[in-house]
PDB file of C-alpha atoms and ligand atoms in Angstrom:
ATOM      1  CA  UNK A  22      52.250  -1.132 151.980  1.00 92.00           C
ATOM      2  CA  UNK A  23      53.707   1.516 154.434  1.00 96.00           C
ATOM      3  CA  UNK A  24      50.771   2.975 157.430  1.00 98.00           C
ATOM      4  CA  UNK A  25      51.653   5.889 159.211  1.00 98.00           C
ATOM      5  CA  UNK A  26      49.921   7.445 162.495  1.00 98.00           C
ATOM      6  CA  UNK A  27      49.351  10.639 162.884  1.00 98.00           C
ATOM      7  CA  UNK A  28      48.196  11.201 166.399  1.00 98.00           C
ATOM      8  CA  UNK A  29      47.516  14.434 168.423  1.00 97.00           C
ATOM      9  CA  UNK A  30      44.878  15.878 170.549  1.00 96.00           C
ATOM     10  CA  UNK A  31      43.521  18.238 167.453  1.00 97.00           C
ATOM     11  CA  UNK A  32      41.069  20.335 169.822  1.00 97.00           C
ATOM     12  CA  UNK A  33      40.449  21.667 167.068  1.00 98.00           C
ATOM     13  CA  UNK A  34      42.360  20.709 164.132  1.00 98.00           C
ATOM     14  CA  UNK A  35      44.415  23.661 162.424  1.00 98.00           C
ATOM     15  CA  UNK A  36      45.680  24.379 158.877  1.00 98.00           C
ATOM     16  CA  UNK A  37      48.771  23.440 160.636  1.00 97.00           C
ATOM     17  CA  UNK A  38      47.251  19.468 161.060  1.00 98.00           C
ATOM     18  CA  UNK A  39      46.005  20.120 157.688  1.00 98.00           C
ATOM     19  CA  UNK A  40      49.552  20.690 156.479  1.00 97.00           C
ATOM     20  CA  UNK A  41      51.228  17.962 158.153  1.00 98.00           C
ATOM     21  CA  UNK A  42      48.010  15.330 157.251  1.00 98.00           C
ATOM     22  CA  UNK A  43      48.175  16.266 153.600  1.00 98.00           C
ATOM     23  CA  UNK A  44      52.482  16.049 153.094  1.00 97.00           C
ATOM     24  CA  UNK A  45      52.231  12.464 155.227  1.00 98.00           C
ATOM     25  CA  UNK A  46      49.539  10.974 153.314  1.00 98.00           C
ATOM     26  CA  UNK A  47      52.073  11.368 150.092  1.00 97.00           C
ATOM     27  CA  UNK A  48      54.495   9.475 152.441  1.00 97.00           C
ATOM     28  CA  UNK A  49      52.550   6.673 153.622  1.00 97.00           C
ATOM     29  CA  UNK A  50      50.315   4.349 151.262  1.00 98.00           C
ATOM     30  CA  UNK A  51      47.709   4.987 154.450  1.00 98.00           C
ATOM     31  CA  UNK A  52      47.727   7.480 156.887  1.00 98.00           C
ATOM     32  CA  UNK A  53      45.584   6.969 160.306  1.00 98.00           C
ATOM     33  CA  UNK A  54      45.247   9.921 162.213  1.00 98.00           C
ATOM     34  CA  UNK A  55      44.529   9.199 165.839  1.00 98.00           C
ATOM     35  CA  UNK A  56      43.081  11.008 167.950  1.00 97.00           C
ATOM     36  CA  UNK A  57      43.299  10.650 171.615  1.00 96.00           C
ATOM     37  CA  UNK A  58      40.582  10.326 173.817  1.00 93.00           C
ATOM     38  CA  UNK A  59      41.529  10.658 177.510  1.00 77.00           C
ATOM     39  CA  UNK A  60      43.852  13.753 177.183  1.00 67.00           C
ATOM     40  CA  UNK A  61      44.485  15.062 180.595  1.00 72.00           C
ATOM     41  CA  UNK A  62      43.924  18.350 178.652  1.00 72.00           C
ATOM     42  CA  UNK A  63      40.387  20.224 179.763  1.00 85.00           C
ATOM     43  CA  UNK A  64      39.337  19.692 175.682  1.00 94.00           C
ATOM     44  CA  UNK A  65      36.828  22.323 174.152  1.00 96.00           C
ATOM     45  CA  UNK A  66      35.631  19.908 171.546  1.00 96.00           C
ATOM     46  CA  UNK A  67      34.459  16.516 172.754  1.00 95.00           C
ATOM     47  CA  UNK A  68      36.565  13.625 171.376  1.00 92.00           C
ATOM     48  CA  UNK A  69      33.469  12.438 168.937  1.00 95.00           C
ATOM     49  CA  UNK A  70      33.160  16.108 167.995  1.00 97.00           C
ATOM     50  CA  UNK A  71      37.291  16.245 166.741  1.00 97.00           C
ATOM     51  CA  UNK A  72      37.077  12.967 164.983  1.00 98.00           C
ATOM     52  CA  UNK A  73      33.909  14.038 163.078  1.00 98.00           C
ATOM     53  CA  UNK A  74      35.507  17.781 162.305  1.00 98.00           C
ATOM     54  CA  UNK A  75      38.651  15.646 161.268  1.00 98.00           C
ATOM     55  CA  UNK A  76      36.971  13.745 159.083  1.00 98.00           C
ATOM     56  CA  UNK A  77      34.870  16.918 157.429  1.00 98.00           C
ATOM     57  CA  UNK A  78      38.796  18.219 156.458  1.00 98.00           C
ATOM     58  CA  UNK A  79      40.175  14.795 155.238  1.00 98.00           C
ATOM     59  CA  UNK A  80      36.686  13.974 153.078  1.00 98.00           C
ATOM     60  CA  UNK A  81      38.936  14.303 150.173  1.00 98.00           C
ATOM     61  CA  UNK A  82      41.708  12.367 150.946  1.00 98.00           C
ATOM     62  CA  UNK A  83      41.069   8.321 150.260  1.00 98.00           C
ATOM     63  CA  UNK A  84      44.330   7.393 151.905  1.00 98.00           C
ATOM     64  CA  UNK A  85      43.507   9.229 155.222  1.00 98.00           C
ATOM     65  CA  UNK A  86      41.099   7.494 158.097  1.00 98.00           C
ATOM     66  CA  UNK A  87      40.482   9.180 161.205  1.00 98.00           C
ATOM     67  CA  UNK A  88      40.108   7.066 164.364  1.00 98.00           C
ATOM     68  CA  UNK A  89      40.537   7.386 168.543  1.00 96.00           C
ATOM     69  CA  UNK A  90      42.675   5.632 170.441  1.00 97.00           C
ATOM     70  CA  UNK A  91      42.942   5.288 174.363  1.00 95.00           C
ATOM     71  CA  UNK A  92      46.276   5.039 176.109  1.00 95.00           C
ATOM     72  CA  UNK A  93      49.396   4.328 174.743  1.00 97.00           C
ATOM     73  CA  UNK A  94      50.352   5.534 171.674  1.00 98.00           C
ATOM     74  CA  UNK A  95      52.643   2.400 171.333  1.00 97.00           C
ATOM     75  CA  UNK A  96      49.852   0.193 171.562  1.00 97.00           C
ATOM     76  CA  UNK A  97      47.787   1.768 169.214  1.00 98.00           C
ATOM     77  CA  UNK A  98      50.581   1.250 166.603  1.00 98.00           C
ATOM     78  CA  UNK A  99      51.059  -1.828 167.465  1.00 97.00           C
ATOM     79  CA  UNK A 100      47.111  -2.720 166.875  1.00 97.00           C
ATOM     80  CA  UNK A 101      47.266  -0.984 163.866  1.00 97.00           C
ATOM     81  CA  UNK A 102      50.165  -2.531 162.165  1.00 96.00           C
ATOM     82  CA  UNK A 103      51.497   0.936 161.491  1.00 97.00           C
ATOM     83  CA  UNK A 104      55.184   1.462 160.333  1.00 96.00           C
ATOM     84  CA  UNK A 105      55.818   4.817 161.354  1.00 97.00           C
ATOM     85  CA  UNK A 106      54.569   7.734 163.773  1.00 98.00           C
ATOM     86  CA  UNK A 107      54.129  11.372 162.385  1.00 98.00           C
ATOM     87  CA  UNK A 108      54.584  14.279 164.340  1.00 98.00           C
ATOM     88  CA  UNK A 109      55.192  18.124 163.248  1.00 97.00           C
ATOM     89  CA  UNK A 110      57.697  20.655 164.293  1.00 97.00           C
ATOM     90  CA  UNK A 111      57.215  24.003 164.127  1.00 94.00           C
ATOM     91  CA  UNK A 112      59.771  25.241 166.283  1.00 91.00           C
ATOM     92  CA  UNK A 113      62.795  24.488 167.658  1.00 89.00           C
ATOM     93  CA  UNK A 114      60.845  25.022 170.664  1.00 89.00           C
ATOM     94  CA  UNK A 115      58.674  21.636 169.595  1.00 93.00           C
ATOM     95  CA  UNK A 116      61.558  20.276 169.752  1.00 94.00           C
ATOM     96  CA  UNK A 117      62.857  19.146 173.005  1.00 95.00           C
ATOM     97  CA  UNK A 118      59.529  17.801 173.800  1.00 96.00           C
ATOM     98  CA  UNK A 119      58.820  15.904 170.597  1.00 97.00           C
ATOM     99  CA  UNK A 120      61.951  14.419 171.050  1.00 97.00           C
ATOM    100  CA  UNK A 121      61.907  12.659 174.308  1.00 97.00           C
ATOM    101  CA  UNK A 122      57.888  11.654 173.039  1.00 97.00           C
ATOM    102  CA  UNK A 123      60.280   9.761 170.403  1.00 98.00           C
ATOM    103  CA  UNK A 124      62.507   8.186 172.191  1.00 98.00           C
ATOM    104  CA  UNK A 125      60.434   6.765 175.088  1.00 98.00           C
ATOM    105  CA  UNK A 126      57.629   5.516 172.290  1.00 98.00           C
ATOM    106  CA  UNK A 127      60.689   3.839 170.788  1.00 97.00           C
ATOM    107  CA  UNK A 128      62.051   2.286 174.053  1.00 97.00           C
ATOM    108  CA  UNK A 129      59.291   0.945 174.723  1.00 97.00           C
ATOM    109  CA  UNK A 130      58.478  -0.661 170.793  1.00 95.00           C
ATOM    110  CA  UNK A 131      61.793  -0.334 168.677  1.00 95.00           C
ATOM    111  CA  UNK A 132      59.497  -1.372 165.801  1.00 92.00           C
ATOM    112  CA  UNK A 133      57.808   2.188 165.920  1.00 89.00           C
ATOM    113  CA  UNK A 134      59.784   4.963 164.327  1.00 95.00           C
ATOM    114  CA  UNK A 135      58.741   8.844 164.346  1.00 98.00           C
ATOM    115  CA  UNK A 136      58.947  10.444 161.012  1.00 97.00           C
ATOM    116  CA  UNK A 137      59.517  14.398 162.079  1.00 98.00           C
ATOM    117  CA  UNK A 138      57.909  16.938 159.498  1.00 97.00           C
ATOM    118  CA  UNK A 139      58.429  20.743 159.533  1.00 96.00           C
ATOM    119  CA  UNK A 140      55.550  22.526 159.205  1.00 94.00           C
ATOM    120  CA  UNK A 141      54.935  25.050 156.729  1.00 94.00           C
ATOM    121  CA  UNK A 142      55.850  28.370 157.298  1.00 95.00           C
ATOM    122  CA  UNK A 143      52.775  29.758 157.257  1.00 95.00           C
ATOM    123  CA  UNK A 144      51.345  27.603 159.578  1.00 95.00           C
ATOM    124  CA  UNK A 145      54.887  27.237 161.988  1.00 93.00           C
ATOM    125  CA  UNK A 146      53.492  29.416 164.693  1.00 94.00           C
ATOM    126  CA  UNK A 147      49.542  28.154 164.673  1.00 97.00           C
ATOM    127  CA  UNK A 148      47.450  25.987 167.450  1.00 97.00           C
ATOM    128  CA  UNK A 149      45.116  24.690 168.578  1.00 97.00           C
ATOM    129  CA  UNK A 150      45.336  26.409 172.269  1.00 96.00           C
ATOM    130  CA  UNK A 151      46.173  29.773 170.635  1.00 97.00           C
ATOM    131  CA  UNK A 152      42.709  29.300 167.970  1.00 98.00           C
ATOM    132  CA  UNK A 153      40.768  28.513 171.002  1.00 98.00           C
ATOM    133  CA  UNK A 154      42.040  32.035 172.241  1.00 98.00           C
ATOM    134  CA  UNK A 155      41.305  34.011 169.655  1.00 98.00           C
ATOM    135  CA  UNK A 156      37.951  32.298 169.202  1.00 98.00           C
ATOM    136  CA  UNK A 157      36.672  33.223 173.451  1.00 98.00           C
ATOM    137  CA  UNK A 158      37.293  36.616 172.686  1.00 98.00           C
ATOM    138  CA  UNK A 159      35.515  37.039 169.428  1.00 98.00           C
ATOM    139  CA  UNK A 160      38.758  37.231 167.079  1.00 98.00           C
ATOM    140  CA  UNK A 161      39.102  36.190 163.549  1.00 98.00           C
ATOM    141  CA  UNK A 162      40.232  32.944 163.501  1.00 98.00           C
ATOM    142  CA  UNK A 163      39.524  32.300 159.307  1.00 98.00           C
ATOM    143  CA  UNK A 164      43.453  32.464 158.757  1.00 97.00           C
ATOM    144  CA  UNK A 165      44.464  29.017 161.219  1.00 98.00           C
ATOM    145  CA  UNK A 166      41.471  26.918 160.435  1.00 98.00           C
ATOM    146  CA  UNK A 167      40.245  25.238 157.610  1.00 98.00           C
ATOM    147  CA  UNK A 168      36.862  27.070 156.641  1.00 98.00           C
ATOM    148  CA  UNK A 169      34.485  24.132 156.633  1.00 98.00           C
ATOM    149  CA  UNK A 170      35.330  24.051 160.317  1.00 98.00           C
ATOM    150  CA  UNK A 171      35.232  27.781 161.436  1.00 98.00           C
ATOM    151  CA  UNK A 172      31.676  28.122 162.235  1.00 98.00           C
ATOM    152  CA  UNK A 173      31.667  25.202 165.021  1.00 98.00           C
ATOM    153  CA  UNK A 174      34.838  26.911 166.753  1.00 98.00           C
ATOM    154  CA  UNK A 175      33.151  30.100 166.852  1.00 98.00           C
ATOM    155  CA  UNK A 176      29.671  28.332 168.021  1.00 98.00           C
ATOM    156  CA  UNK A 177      31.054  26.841 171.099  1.00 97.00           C
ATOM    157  CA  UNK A 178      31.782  29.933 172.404  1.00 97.00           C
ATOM    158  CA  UNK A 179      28.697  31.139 172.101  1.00 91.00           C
TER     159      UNK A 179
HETATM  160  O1  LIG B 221      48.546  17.104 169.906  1.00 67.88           O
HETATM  161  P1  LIG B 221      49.282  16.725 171.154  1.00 67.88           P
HETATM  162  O2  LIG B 221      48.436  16.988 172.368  1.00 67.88           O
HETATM  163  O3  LIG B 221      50.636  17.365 171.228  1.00 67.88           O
HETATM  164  O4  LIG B 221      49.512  15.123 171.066  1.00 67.88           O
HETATM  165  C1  LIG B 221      50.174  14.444 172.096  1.00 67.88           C
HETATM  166  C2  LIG B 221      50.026  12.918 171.923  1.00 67.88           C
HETATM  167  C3  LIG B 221      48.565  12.527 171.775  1.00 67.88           C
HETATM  168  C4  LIG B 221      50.797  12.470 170.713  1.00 67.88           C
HETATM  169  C5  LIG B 221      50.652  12.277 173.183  1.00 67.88           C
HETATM  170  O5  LIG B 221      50.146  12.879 174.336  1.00 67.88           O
HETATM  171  C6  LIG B 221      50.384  10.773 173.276  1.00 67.88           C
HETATM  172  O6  LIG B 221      50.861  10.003 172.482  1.00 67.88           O
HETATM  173  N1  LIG B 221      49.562  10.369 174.274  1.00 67.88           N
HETATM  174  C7  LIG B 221      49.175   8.980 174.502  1.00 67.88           C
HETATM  175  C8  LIG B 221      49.886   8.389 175.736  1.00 67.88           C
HETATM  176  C9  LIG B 221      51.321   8.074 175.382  1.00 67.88           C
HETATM  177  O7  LIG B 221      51.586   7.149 174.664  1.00 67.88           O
HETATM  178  N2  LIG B 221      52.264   8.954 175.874  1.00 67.88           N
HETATM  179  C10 LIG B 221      53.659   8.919 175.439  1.00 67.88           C
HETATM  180  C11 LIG B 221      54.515   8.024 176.251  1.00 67.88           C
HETATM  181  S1  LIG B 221      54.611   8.514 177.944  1.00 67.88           S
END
């Protein structure tokens, strides 16, 4: 029984999550996606808010459970018993950044791996910080969410 973790700040989550959730939950027998709670990121989205729009966009995936996690990623792993770490790349620009993220989580447990995924072309140059852009000024944003969550993007800046 393999667990993955798929954790990020998702404020909010993209089709670009979406992407990455959906290919990792054929790779793991469960995926957990964590979310983290005390980003030193100003978050538009409270933390309850992005684990309750997460779990709107998984609904129909019964291998994929959304939960929060506070401080280390490491530990959270560790609680969970998970076998791997996900992250996305969808740039080499992702890269240099994702990379030392691997490494020190893996100094500090060598039982946690990072499994990399490209994202999908389509989605390589979405995110959150450039949705929440397009959303303050009134733009369409239908094209880098998932619909079920457009309207509560588009309310907050209301
Ligand atoms: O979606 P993001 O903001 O790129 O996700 C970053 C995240 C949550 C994966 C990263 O900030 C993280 O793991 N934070 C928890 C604290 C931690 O373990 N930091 C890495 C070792 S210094």
């Amino acid at each position: 029984m393999k667990k993955g973790i798929y954790p990020g700040s998702f404020d909010p989550v993209t089709l670009g999550h979406l992407d990455i959730i959906k290919r990792a939950s054929k790779l793991a027998d469960e995926l957990v996606v964590g979310v983290l709670i005390n980003s030193s990121k100003k978050a538009l989205f409270s933390f309850d808010e992005r684990v309750e729009l997460l779990k709107r966009v998984t609904k129909d995936m019964p291998n994929v459970t959304i939960k929060s996690f506070d401080g280390l990623l490491v530990d959270f792993a560790k609680e969970e018993n998970a076998d791997f770490l996900v992250r996305g790349l969808r740039a080499v620009t992702d890269f240099e950044y994702e990379i030392q993220l691997a490494h020190t989580n893996h100094k500090m447990n060598p039982d946690v791996d990072t499994v990399f995924l490209t994202t999908s072309v389509e989605f390589s140059f979405v995110s959150s910080s450039l949705v929440r852009e397009i959303a303050s000024y009134g733009g369409d944003i239908s094209s880098f969410v998932p619909e079920c969550i457009e309207q509560d993007i588009i309310d907050k800046y209301k």
